[in-house]
Each structure stands twice: as C-alpha cells, then as structure tokens.
Coordinates of C-alpha atoms in Angstrom, one line a residue:
M4 CA 53.4 131.1 182.5
S5 CA 51.1 128.2 183.5
W6 CA 47.9 127.1 185.0
T7 CA 48.0 126.9 188.8
Q8 CA 46.2 124.2 190.6
E9 CA 45.0 126.6 193.2
N10 CA 41.7 128.1 192.0
N11 CA 42.5 127.0 188.5
L12 CA 44.1 130.4 187.7
F13 CA 46.3 131.1 184.7
N14 CA 49.6 132.4 186.1
I15 CA 51.2 135.5 184.5
D16 CA 54.5 137.0 185.4
G17 CA 54.3 140.8 185.2
S18 CA 58.0 141.2 185.2
I19 CA 58.6 139.8 181.7
L20 CA 59.9 142.1 178.9
E21 CA 58.4 145.6 179.3
G22 CA 57.7 144.8 182.9
G23 CA 55.2 147.6 183.4
G24 CA 51.5 148.2 183.4
Q25 CA 51.0 147.0 179.8
I26 CA 51.2 143.3 180.8
L27 CA 48.6 143.9 183.5
R28 CA 46.2 145.7 181.1
M29 CA 46.5 143.2 178.3
A30 CA 46.3 140.2 180.6
L31 CA 43.0 141.6 182.1
C32 CA 41.7 142.3 178.6
F33 CA 42.3 138.7 177.4
S34 CA 41.1 137.3 180.7
V35 CA 37.7 139.0 180.1
L36 CA 37.6 138.2 176.4
T37 CA 38.5 134.5 176.7
K38 CA 36.9 134.0 180.2
T39 CA 40.2 132.9 181.7
P40 CA 40.7 133.5 185.4
V41 CA 44.2 134.9 185.9
R42 CA 46.7 135.4 188.7
I43 CA 49.1 138.3 187.7
R44 CA 52.2 138.4 189.9
N45 CA 55.3 140.6 190.0
I46 CA 53.1 143.5 188.8
R47 CA 55.2 146.4 187.4
Q48 CA 58.4 144.7 188.7
G49 CA 60.4 146.7 186.1
R50 CA 59.4 150.1 187.6
K51 CA 61.0 152.2 190.4
K52 CA 57.8 151.7 192.4
P53 CA 56.5 148.2 191.7
G54 CA 52.9 147.3 192.2
L55 CA 49.6 148.9 191.4
A56 CA 49.6 152.7 191.2
A57 CA 46.3 154.7 191.2
Q58 CA 45.8 154.4 187.4
H59 CA 46.4 150.7 187.4
L60 CA 44.0 150.1 190.3
A61 CA 41.4 152.2 188.5
G62 CA 41.9 150.1 185.4
V63 CA 41.5 146.8 187.4
E64 CA 38.3 148.1 188.9
L65 CA 36.9 149.3 185.6
M66 CA 37.6 145.9 183.9
R67 CA 36.0 144.2 186.9
D68 CA 32.9 146.3 186.6
I69 CA 32.5 145.9 182.8
C70 CA 32.5 142.1 183.0
Q71 CA 30.8 141.8 186.4
G72 CA 33.9 139.9 187.6
R73 CA 35.7 139.5 190.9
V74 CA 39.2 140.6 191.9
H75 CA 41.2 139.7 195.0
K76 CA 44.2 141.4 196.6
A77 CA 43.8 144.6 194.5
A78 CA 45.0 147.7 196.4
L79 CA 47.5 150.4 196.0
G80 CA 51.0 148.9 195.9
S81 CA 49.8 145.3 195.3
T82 CA 52.2 143.2 193.3
E83 CA 49.8 140.3 192.8
I84 CA 46.1 140.1 192.0
D85 CA 43.6 137.3 191.2
F86 CA 41.0 138.3 188.5
I87 CA 38.0 136.1 187.8
P88 CA 36.0 137.5 184.8
G89 CA 32.3 137.3 184.4
N90 CA 30.1 138.2 181.4
I91 CA 30.7 141.4 179.5
G92 CA 27.8 143.7 180.1
H93 CA 26.7 147.0 178.7
G94 CA 25.7 150.5 180.0
R95 CA 27.8 153.1 181.8
F96 CA 31.0 152.4 183.5
V97 CA 33.3 154.8 185.4
G98 CA 37.0 154.7 185.6
H99 CA 38.2 157.3 188.1
I100 CA 41.9 157.8 188.7
Q101 CA 42.3 159.9 191.8
T102 CA 45.6 161.4 190.5
A103 CA 46.8 162.7 187.1
G104 CA 47.2 159.1 185.9
S105 CA 46.5 158.6 182.3
V106 CA 42.9 158.1 181.1
S107 CA 44.3 157.1 177.8
L108 CA 45.7 153.9 179.3
L109 CA 42.3 153.2 180.9
L110 CA 40.8 153.5 177.4
Q111 CA 43.4 151.3 175.8
A112 CA 42.5 148.5 178.2
A113 CA 38.7 148.9 178.1
L114 CA 38.2 149.4 174.3
P115 CA 38.7 145.8 173.1
V116 CA 36.4 144.5 175.9
A117 CA 33.8 147.1 175.1
I118 CA 33.6 146.3 171.4
F119 CA 32.7 142.7 172.4
S120 CA 30.0 143.8 174.9
S121 CA 26.3 142.8 174.9
G122 CA 25.2 146.3 174.0
P123 CA 26.3 150.0 173.8
V124 CA 28.9 150.9 176.4
T125 CA 29.6 154.4 177.8
L126 CA 33.0 154.8 179.4
D127 CA 33.3 157.8 181.8
L128 CA 37.0 158.2 182.3
R129 CA 38.5 160.6 184.8
G130 CA 42.2 161.6 185.5
G131 CA 45.0 162.9 183.4
T132 CA 44.3 163.6 179.7
N133 CA 47.7 164.9 178.6
T134 CA 50.4 163.3 180.6
D135 CA 53.9 162.1 180.3
L136 CA 54.7 158.4 179.6
A137 CA 51.3 157.8 178.0
P138 CA 49.5 158.7 174.8
Q139 CA 47.7 162.0 174.9
V140 CA 43.9 161.5 174.6
D141 CA 44.0 163.5 171.3
F142 CA 46.4 160.9 169.9
L143 CA 43.9 158.1 170.6
S144 CA 41.0 160.0 169.2
E145 CA 42.7 161.4 166.1
I146 CA 45.4 158.9 165.2
F147 CA 44.6 155.5 166.8
R148 CA 40.8 155.6 166.1
P149 CA 41.1 155.7 162.3
N150 CA 43.6 152.8 162.5
M151 CA 41.1 150.9 164.7
E152 CA 38.3 151.6 162.2
R153 CA 40.2 149.5 159.6
F154 CA 39.4 146.5 161.8
G155 CA 35.7 147.4 161.7
A156 CA 35.3 149.0 165.2
S157 CA 35.2 152.5 166.4
F158 CA 34.2 154.8 169.2
D159 CA 32.7 158.3 169.8
F160 CA 34.8 160.6 171.9
D161 CA 33.7 163.6 173.8
L162 CA 36.3 165.6 175.9
M163 CA 34.6 167.2 178.8
R164 CA 37.6 168.6 180.7
R165 CA 41.4 168.4 180.4
G166 CA 43.5 167.2 183.3
Y167 CA 47.2 167.8 183.7
F168 CA 50.0 166.9 186.1
P169 CA 49.9 167.0 189.1
K170 CA 46.2 167.4 189.9
G171 CA 44.5 165.5 187.0
G172 CA 40.8 166.2 187.1
G173 CA 40.2 165.6 183.4
Q174 CA 37.2 163.8 182.0
C175 CA 36.2 162.2 178.7
I176 CA 33.1 160.3 177.7
V177 CA 33.6 157.4 175.2
E178 CA 30.7 155.7 173.5
V179 CA 31.3 152.3 172.1
K180 CA 29.0 150.1 170.0
P181 CA 29.7 146.4 169.9
V182 CA 30.6 144.4 166.8
Q183 CA 30.2 140.8 165.9
S184 CA 33.8 140.3 165.0
L185 CA 36.9 142.2 163.8
K186 CA 38.1 142.2 160.2
P187 CA 41.7 141.5 159.3
V188 CA 43.8 144.3 157.9
N189 CA 46.3 144.3 155.1
L190 CA 48.3 147.6 155.2
V191 CA 51.8 147.2 153.8
D192 CA 51.9 150.0 151.2
M193 CA 52.3 153.5 152.6
G194 CA 51.8 155.2 149.3
V195 CA 52.7 158.9 149.3
V196 CA 52.0 161.7 151.7
K197 CA 48.7 163.5 151.1
R198 CA 48.6 165.9 154.0
F199 CA 49.9 166.8 157.5
F200 CA 47.6 168.0 160.2
G201 CA 47.8 168.7 163.9
W202 CA 47.1 170.7 167.0
S203 CA 49.5 172.7 169.2
F204 CA 48.1 174.0 172.5
V205 CA 48.9 175.7 175.8
A206 CA 46.8 175.9 178.9
G207 CA 46.8 177.8 182.2
V208 CA 49.2 180.8 182.5
L209 CA 51.4 179.6 179.6
P210 CA 51.7 182.1 176.7
M211 CA 50.5 181.4 173.2
K212 CA 54.0 182.0 172.1
I213 CA 54.9 178.4 173.3
A214 CA 52.2 176.8 171.1
H215 CA 53.4 178.8 168.1
E216 CA 57.0 177.8 168.7
M217 CA 56.0 174.1 168.9
S218 CA 54.1 174.4 165.7
S219 CA 57.0 176.1 164.0
G220 CA 59.4 173.4 165.1
A221 CA 57.1 170.7 163.7
K222 CA 56.7 172.5 160.4
A223 CA 60.5 172.9 160.0
V224 CA 60.8 169.1 160.0
L225 CA 57.6 168.2 158.1
N226 CA 58.4 170.7 155.3
Q227 CA 61.5 168.6 154.6
I228 CA 59.3 165.6 153.9
S229 CA 56.8 167.0 151.5
G230 CA 55.9 170.1 149.7
S231 CA 52.4 170.1 151.2
R232 CA 51.9 172.8 153.8
P233 CA 51.2 171.3 157.3
D234 CA 47.9 172.5 158.7
I235 CA 48.5 172.8 162.5
E236 CA 45.9 174.5 164.6
V237 CA 47.4 176.7 167.4
Y238 CA 45.2 177.5 170.3
K239 CA 44.9 178.2 174.1
E240 CA 42.6 176.0 176.1
S241 CA 39.7 177.9 177.7
I242 CA 39.5 178.1 181.5
D243 CA 36.3 175.9 181.3
M244 CA 38.1 173.2 179.5
A245 CA 41.3 173.3 181.5
P246 CA 40.4 174.9 184.9
E247 CA 43.5 173.8 186.7
G248 CA 47.2 173.3 185.8
N249 CA 49.6 174.5 183.2
C250 CA 50.4 172.4 180.2
S251 CA 51.6 172.6 176.6
G252 CA 51.6 169.9 173.9
I253 CA 51.4 169.0 170.3
V254 CA 49.7 166.1 168.4
L255 CA 50.5 165.6 164.7
G256 CA 49.1 163.4 162.0
C257 CA 50.0 162.4 158.4
E258 CA 47.5 160.9 155.9
T259 CA 48.8 159.0 152.9
S260 CA 47.4 158.1 149.5
T261 CA 46.6 154.5 150.8
G262 CA 44.7 155.9 153.8
A263 CA 47.4 155.2 156.3
I264 CA 47.3 157.5 159.4
I265 CA 50.6 158.1 161.0
G266 CA 51.1 160.2 164.2
G267 CA 53.6 161.9 166.4
S268 CA 53.2 163.8 169.7
A269 CA 55.1 165.5 172.5
L270 CA 54.4 167.5 175.6
G271 CA 56.2 170.8 176.3
E272 CA 58.9 170.7 179.0
A273 CA 60.3 173.5 181.0
R274 CA 63.9 172.2 180.6
K275 CA 63.9 172.5 176.8
K276 CA 62.9 174.9 174.0
S277 CA 59.3 174.7 172.8
A278 CA 60.4 174.3 169.2
Q279 CA 62.3 171.2 170.2
S280 CA 59.0 169.5 171.4
G281 CA 57.5 170.2 168.0
E282 CA 60.5 168.9 166.2
E283 CA 60.4 165.7 168.3
A284 CA 56.8 165.1 167.5
A285 CA 57.4 165.6 163.8
R286 CA 60.4 163.4 163.7
E287 CA 58.3 160.5 164.9
I288 CA 56.3 160.9 161.7
Q289 CA 59.5 161.5 159.7
N290 CA 61.0 158.3 161.0
A291 CA 58.0 156.2 160.1
I292 CA 57.7 157.6 156.6
S293 CA 61.5 157.1 156.0
V294 CA 61.0 153.3 156.2
G295 CA 57.6 153.2 154.5
A296 CA 55.8 152.3 157.7
C297 CA 52.0 152.4 157.6
V298 CA 51.6 152.9 161.3
D299 CA 53.8 154.7 163.7
R300 CA 55.7 153.2 166.7
H301 CA 53.0 154.1 169.2
V302 CA 50.0 152.7 167.2
Q303 CA 52.3 149.7 166.4
D304 CA 51.7 148.1 169.9
M305 CA 48.1 149.2 170.1
V306 CA 47.0 147.2 167.0
I307 CA 48.5 143.9 168.2
I308 CA 45.5 143.0 170.3
L309 CA 43.2 143.9 167.4
M310 CA 45.3 141.7 165.0
G311 CA 45.1 138.9 167.5
L312 CA 41.3 139.0 167.7
A313 CA 40.6 139.6 164.1
D314 CA 38.9 137.0 161.9
G315 CA 41.7 136.2 159.4
K316 CA 45.3 137.1 158.5
S317 CA 46.5 140.7 159.1
R318 CA 49.6 142.2 157.7
I319 CA 50.9 145.6 158.7
R320 CA 54.2 147.3 157.7
T321 CA 55.8 149.3 160.5
E322 CA 59.1 150.4 162.0
P323 CA 61.3 148.0 163.9
L324 CA 59.4 146.6 166.9
T325 CA 59.4 148.5 170.2
M326 CA 59.6 146.7 173.5
H327 CA 55.9 147.5 174.1
T328 CA 55.1 145.8 170.8
K329 CA 57.2 142.7 171.7
T330 CA 55.4 142.6 175.0
A331 CA 52.0 142.9 173.4
I332 CA 52.8 140.0 171.0
Y333 CA 54.1 137.9 173.9
V334 CA 50.9 138.3 176.0
T335 CA 48.6 137.9 173.0
E336 CA 50.3 134.6 172.0
L337 CA 50.4 133.5 175.6
M338 CA 46.7 133.9 176.2
T339 CA 45.2 133.1 172.8
K340 CA 45.9 130.9 169.9
A341 CA 46.9 133.8 167.7
K342 CA 50.3 133.4 166.0
F343 CA 52.5 136.3 164.9
N344 CA 55.3 136.3 162.3
I345 CA 57.8 139.2 162.0
I346 CA 59.3 139.8 158.6
E347 CA 62.4 142.1 158.8
E348 CA 63.3 144.0 155.6
N349 CA 66.9 145.3 155.4
G350 CA 66.8 146.4 159.1
R351 CA 64.5 149.3 158.2
S352 CA 60.9 148.2 158.2
V353 CA 59.1 145.1 159.4
I354 CA 55.9 143.5 158.4
I355 CA 53.9 142.1 161.3
E356 CA 51.7 139.1 160.2
C357 CA 49.1 137.6 162.5
N358 CA 46.6 134.8 162.0
G359 CA 43.9 136.1 164.3
I360 CA 41.6 133.9 166.4
G361 CA 38.4 135.2 164.9
L362 CA 36.7 136.0 168.2
R363 CA 32.9 136.1 167.9
N364 CA 30.8 138.3 170.1
V365 CA 28.7 135.7 171.9
N366 CA 27.6 138.4 174.3
L367 CA 25.9 140.3 171.5
I368 CA 24.4 137.2 170.0
N369 CA 23.0 136.1 173.4
S370 CA 21.5 139.5 174.0
I371 CA 19.4 139.4 170.9
R372 CA 16.0 138.0 171.6
P373 CA 13.6 136.7 168.9
Y374 CA 10.2 138.4 168.5

C-alpha cells in the first residue's frame, strides 16, 4: 500500500485479508472523507468472480455522485479503478442496483460520508433488501442504527418496497442529517438482558407457518438465556410491499440494562427446516451474550469506521474479531491516523480500543453563511 507517482494516487490492494467488496467500500469512504485520490486494484480478488459486480459498481457511482468526484475504469468486471474525490455535497442521490444486490451494503458505504456532508442527504437506494451474504435492511435500521446513535449520528429510514433474490426491485429512502463530529463510545459492560424483540416474516406464496416456525425456533434458544418472554412479531408481507419473489427471514434484537443492542438474523432456506433459521439467528445473540459482548459480530465490523473517525478514545467489548473486522481495522489504519488496540480476555471476549482522528465536518462549516 503506497502512493503511486502516476496521478499521485494512493494504491490499495483489494486482495488483502477479506479480499471482497468491503475493502472497496471502505477505501472509497475514506477516500472521500480524507480527500485522498485512490487506485484500488485486485478488486474482489478473493471471490469466485473477481471484479465489480452490479452492486459494487452502483456503490462506486453513488459515492462518486455524493462527492462530485471522478472515477476511471469502473465497469462490470473491472478489477481496478481510479477514484478522485471532490467535495461532499447534499441533496438527493440514487443508488440503483439493477439486480438483487444488497442495498444494505450501499447504505453501509454511504452513511459515513453522508453524515459529514454539507447539508441534509437523501439516499434513494434500490435493489435487494433481504438477501444472502449481506445484512438485511431491517438489521441496519433496528440493530445497527441504535449503535450508530451512540456516536452522535443517526438516520431516518423508510422502506418503500422489498426486493428479493433473484429479481431485486426493492427500494428504501434514507434521510441523513450531517454532524460536526462523532463522539467516542465507551461500551464494555453488557449489564443484564432486559428484553428480546424481533420480526419473523414470509412473502410471496410462502405460508405463514414458516414465519411461525422460525419464531418458535428463535424462542426455544432465547428462553434458555433469560426468563423474559421474547416479543417476536410474525407477519406476511403485503403484495404492495413485496410484489415479486418469495422470501422468509427473521431479525432479532436484545436490549440490555446498559443500553447495548445486540442482534442476530437469518434468511429462510429451502434446504433446511424453518425452525433452524430461527435458532441460528438466536444463537448469534446467545454467543454474544455468553462472552459479555456489547455488540454482535455483525455490528462489530460496522462500528470500526465510526471509532476511527470519532473525536477521542472509544472502547467496545465484543466477541473475537471476525475477518471482516480485521479487514476494517486494516483499511482504517491504512488510510487514516487512527490506531487500534485489541485486548483479548481469556479467549472469550475482546475489547477494541481506538484513538479516533476526530474528523471535523468542514463541509458543514463552510456551508454556513453569516447573516
């Protein structure tokens, strides 16, 4: 990883560690926030089909539009792009994936940029809302958002239409108000479980029985953790909300006495029993609670960029680091002056420490005009 003489671009190898789209998304995010032109090569080298897929190309174009930047060599299948950021603007921006690619991953990439914008940002995101190998949008709005709010930033979320594999066609509108800076977070005491909540759904021609079975599977696991009765809403999506495709899924949450929000989720699969999907989602929460974690393994990597940007030292207790989290830390340290320290405790939980760079929103400051 180094500066190239040609065009003065910061050179990033996309094959490192996780080797997927995460490096691309984070590199673009930090490129915009630090105004660093980047060349990203070996994009998604660790995947069966390397290069930009539809959702990655849509993400590149969305980031380009938000910052009024320039991008070269971006096309389906491209394994290298040059990205030259401009100034973060405000207004309405559309991220349209022409497949069932995940809108959640678009939102993950765009949120840190939007909160450092020069004014309110509306993200119109279209594609898959509940897809495999990516967080369901419900997980981002109900589990990640309250964790993000600890850092002093948030977003309004309006789901217009759900989109499932293979057609996609979903749409959500996300409203983001900019902040001056992010606060550091100290979250190392899980406390005790206060409540479990969640949603279990089916769509299309799938029977309600599947949603009930997923809920029952989840409750069987959660009831082992605490005497509190899990409150899981079971429902079938209306034809207006999910006009095409069949899908089933479950998103679960746990709130503790210290305000920690821990989540778990799963999609239904034809090759396994519905109750098993519910059990798997609940076990993600069970595993986090068993080690005293304050964020789950999915939120774990999502907060790394927020810790890196925050104004001060953050400390968060979580489960052992995932490869996504290790990759997030690597890219954050590579492209900023943030420094992370990992404290392992008996092989069970870890505390992630980070001295953030204290990024200030110069875009917001410059947009304010004196009377």
